[in-house]
XYZ file of C-alpha atoms in Angstrom:
390
model
C -2.047 -21.581 9.917
C -0.603 -20.579 6.531
C 0.802 -17.106 6.028
C -0.506 -15.828 2.707
C 1.539 -12.857 1.496
C -0.741 -10.613 -0.525
C 0.559 -9.549 -3.966
C 1.149 -5.927 -2.965
C 4.747 -5.058 -3.751
C 6.106 -2.075 -1.803
C 3.146 0.289 -2.158
C 1.323 1.484 0.970
C -1.915 3.101 -0.120
C -4.556 2.455 2.566
C -4.644 4.273 5.922
C -5.516 2.406 9.084
C -7.661 3.930 11.830
C -7.333 3.600 15.594
C -3.545 4.031 15.810
C -4.137 7.156 17.924
C -5.125 4.967 20.866
C -2.166 2.595 20.521
C 0.783 4.917 20.001
C 2.996 3.531 22.772
C 2.606 -0.008 21.453
C 3.247 1.082 17.859
C 6.377 3.041 18.780
C 7.674 -0.031 20.638
C 7.133 -2.070 17.474
C 8.946 0.585 15.435
C 11.837 0.397 17.892
C 12.352 4.148 18.157
C 10.679 7.533 18.520
C 10.772 10.521 16.152
C 12.979 13.463 17.000
C 12.201 17.134 16.466
C 14.479 17.124 13.429
C 13.796 13.702 11.949
C 10.497 11.813 11.473
C 10.365 8.063 12.080
C 9.700 5.562 9.306
C 9.532 1.795 9.798
C 8.519 -0.999 7.422
C 6.377 -3.733 8.970
C 4.508 -6.918 8.066
C 0.828 -6.528 8.914
C -1.628 -9.342 9.578
C -5.204 -8.618 8.461
C -7.583 -10.507 10.748
C -11.396 -10.544 10.357
C -13.347 -9.929 13.562
C -16.933 -11.095 12.908
C -17.664 -10.777 16.629
C -16.463 -7.172 16.943
C -19.265 -5.388 18.888
C -18.511 -2.107 17.099
C -19.171 -3.644 13.672
C -22.889 -4.432 13.295
C -22.306 -6.024 9.889
C -19.539 -8.279 11.203
C -17.055 -7.058 8.606
C -14.411 -5.503 10.890
C -10.802 -6.166 9.822
C -8.110 -5.662 12.451
C -4.454 -4.989 11.670
C -1.863 -6.710 13.820
C 1.918 -6.842 13.963
C 3.336 -9.943 15.585
C -0.128 -10.621 17.000
C -0.392 -7.157 18.587
C -3.347 -5.014 17.577
C -2.224 -1.718 16.019
C -5.383 -0.535 14.250
C -8.259 -1.361 11.920
C -9.330 -0.839 8.358
C -11.850 1.996 8.239
C -15.520 1.027 7.967
C -15.551 1.836 4.245
C -12.346 -0.104 3.575
C -13.539 -3.052 5.674
C -16.714 -3.288 3.591
C -14.601 -3.238 0.435
C -12.081 -5.914 1.435
C -13.867 -8.011 4.074
C -15.182 -10.696 1.709
C -11.810 -11.550 0.181
C -9.957 -11.343 3.526
C -12.564 -13.609 5.104
C -12.139 -16.062 2.219
C -8.397 -16.220 2.906
C -9.040 -16.783 6.619
C -11.681 -19.444 5.908
C -9.037 -21.229 3.807
C -6.870 -21.642 6.892
C -4.495 -18.789 6.098
C -3.609 -15.384 7.528
C -3.527 -12.485 5.078
C -0.159 -10.707 5.370
C 0.624 -7.404 3.697
C 3.357 -4.769 3.741
C 2.911 -1.736 5.932
C 4.708 1.425 6.947
C 4.762 3.415 10.182
C 5.295 7.168 9.820
C 5.617 9.287 12.962
C 6.755 12.842 13.670
C 6.719 15.373 16.499
C 4.040 18.055 16.204
C 4.307 21.248 18.197
C 1.248 22.665 19.937
C 0.873 26.411 19.590
C -1.160 29.157 21.189
C -0.996 32.938 21.063
C 2.273 32.965 23.024
C 4.030 30.508 20.723
C 5.017 26.834 20.939
C 3.953 25.042 24.118
C 4.797 21.338 23.876
C 5.138 18.518 21.354
C 2.977 15.507 20.601
C 3.779 12.466 18.501
C 1.587 12.079 15.436
C 1.715 8.752 13.628
C 0.061 6.942 10.796
C 0.163 3.361 9.524
C -0.474 2.623 5.875
C -0.789 -0.819 4.335
C -0.669 -2.175 0.816
C -4.005 -3.412 -0.525
C -4.662 -3.840 -4.248
C -8.243 -3.989 -5.488
C -10.100 -6.976 -3.971
C -10.228 -8.868 -7.277
C -6.431 -8.578 -7.591
C -5.641 -10.357 -4.296
C -6.294 -14.007 -5.203
C -5.146 -15.951 -8.275
C -7.527 -16.703 -11.138
C -6.102 -20.224 -11.467
C -8.566 -23.118 -11.588
C -5.996 -25.857 -11.020
C -4.546 -26.945 -7.634
C -1.744 -24.838 -6.153
C -1.101 -26.691 -2.879
C 2.386 -27.854 -3.930
C 3.404 -24.544 -5.468
C 5.940 -22.455 -3.555
C 5.443 -18.889 -4.723
C 8.353 -16.485 -4.990
C 8.338 -13.334 -2.858
C 7.220 -10.252 -4.768
C 9.848 -8.737 -7.051
C 10.365 -6.387 -9.972
C 8.246 -6.605 -13.124
C 9.486 -8.695 -16.062
C 7.686 -9.291 -19.347
C 6.906 -12.837 -20.493
C 7.607 -13.516 -24.183
C 5.765 -15.647 -26.742
C 2.490 -15.467 -24.817
C 0.827 -14.519 -28.111
C 1.307 -18.135 -29.215
C -0.954 -19.269 -26.352
C -3.751 -16.724 -26.549
C -6.559 -19.283 -26.658
C -5.564 -20.686 -23.260
C -4.894 -17.280 -21.697
C -8.191 -15.878 -22.943
C -10.047 -18.393 -20.778
C -8.634 -16.651 -17.682
C -9.047 -12.985 -18.670
C -11.696 -11.542 -16.287
C -14.429 -9.133 -17.290
C -12.452 -6.124 -16.011
C -9.615 -7.017 -18.399
C -6.893 -7.851 -15.884
C -6.241 -10.050 -12.888
C -3.561 -11.988 -11.044
C -2.504 -15.564 -11.828
C 0.169 -17.860 -10.435
C 2.496 -19.279 -13.082
C 4.807 -22.212 -12.489
C 8.397 -21.926 -13.720
C 10.226 -24.791 -15.449
C 13.600 -25.341 -17.084
C 13.525 -25.492 -20.870
C 16.410 -26.595 -23.097
C 16.571 -24.470 -26.219
C 18.864 -25.592 -29.058
C 20.431 -22.752 -31.018
C 21.164 -22.937 -34.761
C 24.815 -23.699 -34.103
C 23.816 -26.658 -31.952
C 24.476 -24.962 -28.621
C 21.986 -25.864 -25.908
C 20.708 -22.857 -23.961
C 18.665 -23.268 -20.805
C 15.632 -20.958 -20.532
C 12.648 -20.616 -18.212
C 9.247 -21.766 -19.436
C 6.115 -20.575 -17.622
C 2.879 -22.530 -17.376
C -0.623 -21.657 -16.284
C -2.422 -24.587 -14.668
C 0.024 -26.986 -16.312
C -0.139 -25.584 -19.847
C 2.686 -23.589 -21.429
C 1.884 -19.886 -21.875
C 5.288 -18.405 -22.692
C 8.937 -18.161 -21.717
C 11.509 -15.729 -20.418
C 14.351 -14.290 -22.445
C 17.829 -15.816 -22.055
C 18.886 -12.864 -19.906
C 15.904 -12.860 -17.533
C 15.944 -16.669 -17.320
C 19.319 -16.514 -15.575
C 17.693 -14.778 -12.601
C 15.472 -17.807 -11.852
C 17.168 -21.024 -13.029
C 19.066 -21.570 -9.771
C 15.842 -21.215 -7.763
C 14.017 -23.650 -10.043
C 16.737 -26.253 -9.453
C 16.507 -25.652 -5.713
C 12.727 -26.136 -5.804
C 13.171 -29.398 -7.731
C 15.552 -30.628 -5.027
C 12.929 -29.703 -2.412
C 10.211 -31.608 -4.297
C 8.163 -28.498 -5.007
C 7.033 -26.506 -8.019
C 8.229 -22.918 -8.182
C 5.482 -20.358 -8.686
C 5.489 -16.658 -9.459
C 2.807 -13.969 -9.374
C 1.883 -12.607 -12.800
C -0.509 -9.933 -13.961
C -2.652 -11.125 -16.856
C -4.036 -8.361 -19.033
C -6.053 -9.031 -22.127
C -8.957 -8.429 -24.463
C -10.727 -10.383 -27.155
C -7.742 -10.184 -29.478
C -4.574 -10.221 -27.345
C -3.198 -11.014 -23.897
C 0.054 -10.339 -22.071
C 1.761 -11.570 -18.914
C 4.098 -9.671 -16.589
C 5.707 -11.602 -13.723
C 6.651 -10.185 -10.299
C 9.127 -12.541 -8.637
C 12.223 -12.040 -6.503
C 15.452 -13.007 -8.223
C 17.703 -15.755 -6.896
C 20.160 -13.230 -5.455
C 17.372 -11.499 -3.478
C 16.011 -14.562 -1.666
C 16.567 -14.989 2.055
C 17.983 -18.158 3.603
C 14.776 -18.478 5.627
C 12.627 -18.569 2.491
C 14.972 -21.002 0.718
C 14.822 -23.376 3.679
C 11.049 -23.312 4.088
C 9.758 -22.505 0.583
C 6.189 -21.956 1.893
C 3.397 -23.178 -0.347
C 0.041 -21.612 -1.139
C -3.069 -22.577 0.812
C -5.978 -24.354 -0.828
C -8.568 -21.600 -1.177
C -12.203 -22.367 -0.452
C -14.721 -21.721 -3.228
C -15.854 -18.144 -3.761
C -19.047 -17.352 -1.834
C -21.072 -14.465 -0.411
C -20.336 -15.506 3.166
C -17.573 -17.446 4.925
C -17.368 -19.057 8.330
C -14.404 -17.481 10.110
C -13.486 -17.804 13.802
C -14.199 -15.036 16.292
C -11.077 -12.943 16.845
C -12.143 -9.795 18.698
C -10.132 -9.181 21.860
C -10.667 -5.931 23.781
C -7.302 -4.290 24.223
C -6.227 -1.532 26.529
C -5.467 1.511 24.399
C -2.599 3.781 25.360
C -3.565 6.755 27.500
C -3.366 10.029 25.585
C -3.355 13.474 27.114
C -4.219 15.367 23.942
C -7.566 17.138 24.009
C -7.855 17.043 20.257
C -8.838 13.405 19.764
C -8.116 11.081 16.842
C -8.378 12.082 13.218
C -10.079 10.054 10.528
C -8.124 8.101 7.948
C -7.787 9.411 4.429
C -7.353 7.422 1.228
C -5.156 10.130 -0.307
C -1.385 10.362 -0.280
C 0.282 10.793 3.104
C -0.314 13.106 4.860
C -3.741 11.857 5.079
C -5.403 12.098 8.506
C -7.439 15.026 7.274
C -9.708 17.245 9.362
C -12.014 20.018 8.200
C -12.676 23.256 10.103
C -14.947 26.214 9.467
C -13.003 29.451 9.025
C -15.412 32.308 8.418
C -17.703 31.128 5.642
C -15.099 28.718 4.232
C -14.379 25.056 5.046
C -10.650 24.428 5.363
C -9.231 20.889 5.233
C -5.795 20.272 6.716
C -3.665 17.139 6.809
C -0.367 16.066 8.321
C 1.529 17.938 5.608
C 0.058 21.243 6.815
C 0.523 20.325 10.485
C 4.288 20.246 10.109
C 4.420 24.060 10.157
C 3.217 26.644 12.648
C 0.342 29.082 11.992
C 2.886 31.903 11.936
C 4.733 30.217 9.064
C 1.567 30.226 6.948
C 0.863 33.871 7.738
C 4.404 34.797 6.680
C 3.935 32.737 3.499
C 0.765 34.707 2.752
C 2.527 38.046 3.192
C 5.416 36.845 1.046
C 2.952 35.869 -1.690
C 1.556 39.408 -1.793
C 5.055 40.890 -2.034
C 6.175 38.475 -4.752
C 3.065 38.946 -6.892
C 3.241 42.721 -6.427
C 6.810 42.687 -7.773
C 5.658 40.558 -10.691
C 2.824 43.035 -11.279
C 5.312 45.884 -11.559
C 7.303 43.888 -14.096
C 4.161 43.059 -16.070
C 3.255 46.769 -16.184
C 5.962 47.275 -18.800
C 4.247 44.895 -21.232
C 2.664 47.013 -24.016
C -1.123 46.957 -24.199
C -1.930 44.223 -21.637
C 0.467 45.409 -18.924
C -2.167 46.981 -16.649
C -4.409 43.890 -16.889
C -1.505 41.579 -16.000
C -0.558 43.820 -13.082
C -4.057 43.727 -11.618
C -4.216 39.949 -12.156
C -0.920 39.416 -10.333
C -2.020 41.513 -7.361
C -5.386 39.723 -7.159
C -3.631 36.335 -7.279
C -1.324 37.403 -4.463
C -4.312 38.408 -2.338
C -6.019 35.046 -3.017
C -2.905 33.076 -2.018
C -2.550 35.211 1.124
C -6.151 34.538 2.127
C -5.634 30.786 1.597
C -2.535 30.745 3.784
C -4.266 32.775 6.506
C -7.196 30.327 6.525
C -4.804 27.391 6.992
C -3.141 29.265 9.864
C -6.520 29.899 11.507
C -7.580 26.237 11.065
C -4.366 25.095 12.732
C -5.021 27.433 15.634
C -8.560 26.076 16.011
C -7.226 22.505 16.036
C -4.480 23.247 18.535
C -6.638 24.958 21.127
């Protein structure tokens, strides 16, 4: 089966769910455990595997996340609905969707009225997933013999304005999408007769621009290597355009950043099946044995925000308080002290404001009120943490 590396770069913006039940396995994959002083971070390659036979997914759109074939979690129900069609299309094409991921783990102390009791490991896995319509190329021509470069830094293509008519045919309704360009050597004769070798880029066999002399040097050696291997060299590019202009930005690893493994294999793209509403994909659900957990708190739900996600909401008085992993790093007592400190700081500011002619008293009252509001917010966080840690 092909491994299809999704065009994600290094961003990790989607939380998985279900890691709570598989912590021991995930920490083994990470190769370490967090310490009290230092959280654990580990970069991983994640396989996204559709599970149409998953009994917990009545719509058959479950997407599992695996590392080296080992189940580590799932896309949430909402995320699975969003990405299932395109992931299933990749699988139906005989390929496995591979994306970048990151494990983040830290030790969280449990507290009660007498202070800290014990520590538990909290972890989260995030994966990179662009919008569904940015995962597959817009090309209409065959790509089976194209070996695509690993993702790299952004570089602007030049002279694409001379090929607007061809590019416009590929610009999607939303105004941008991903294409695969092939890279070719181009001999450019300068006015003094000197021959300069540049890189020309083509979209489905037709020229759409070139790289500058400086940026061309980063890819010429790889193009020659691909020619020796009997393959065309491809690169991911973002096509952005309107009815009057279009531009291309490529994202390809430079020759100095390529691994020996990639240079030896130069994997090619799969032949994608036609776009459809439904795809036939093999059953892949395998019941696993989750790690035993002694925590009485249970798993948290994934969040689509910045880490810490893993948000939970608790009722404190007549207010709903949402806390995430960022808040969980500190004890309830720390938040209460922060609230008291806020009152002191704003009271001092109020005394300073009192000297301002005319509006001094108003500023003083405002500062004191703001300090009280901050204190109440910190006390609510402290109470929510206590509720969670019971």
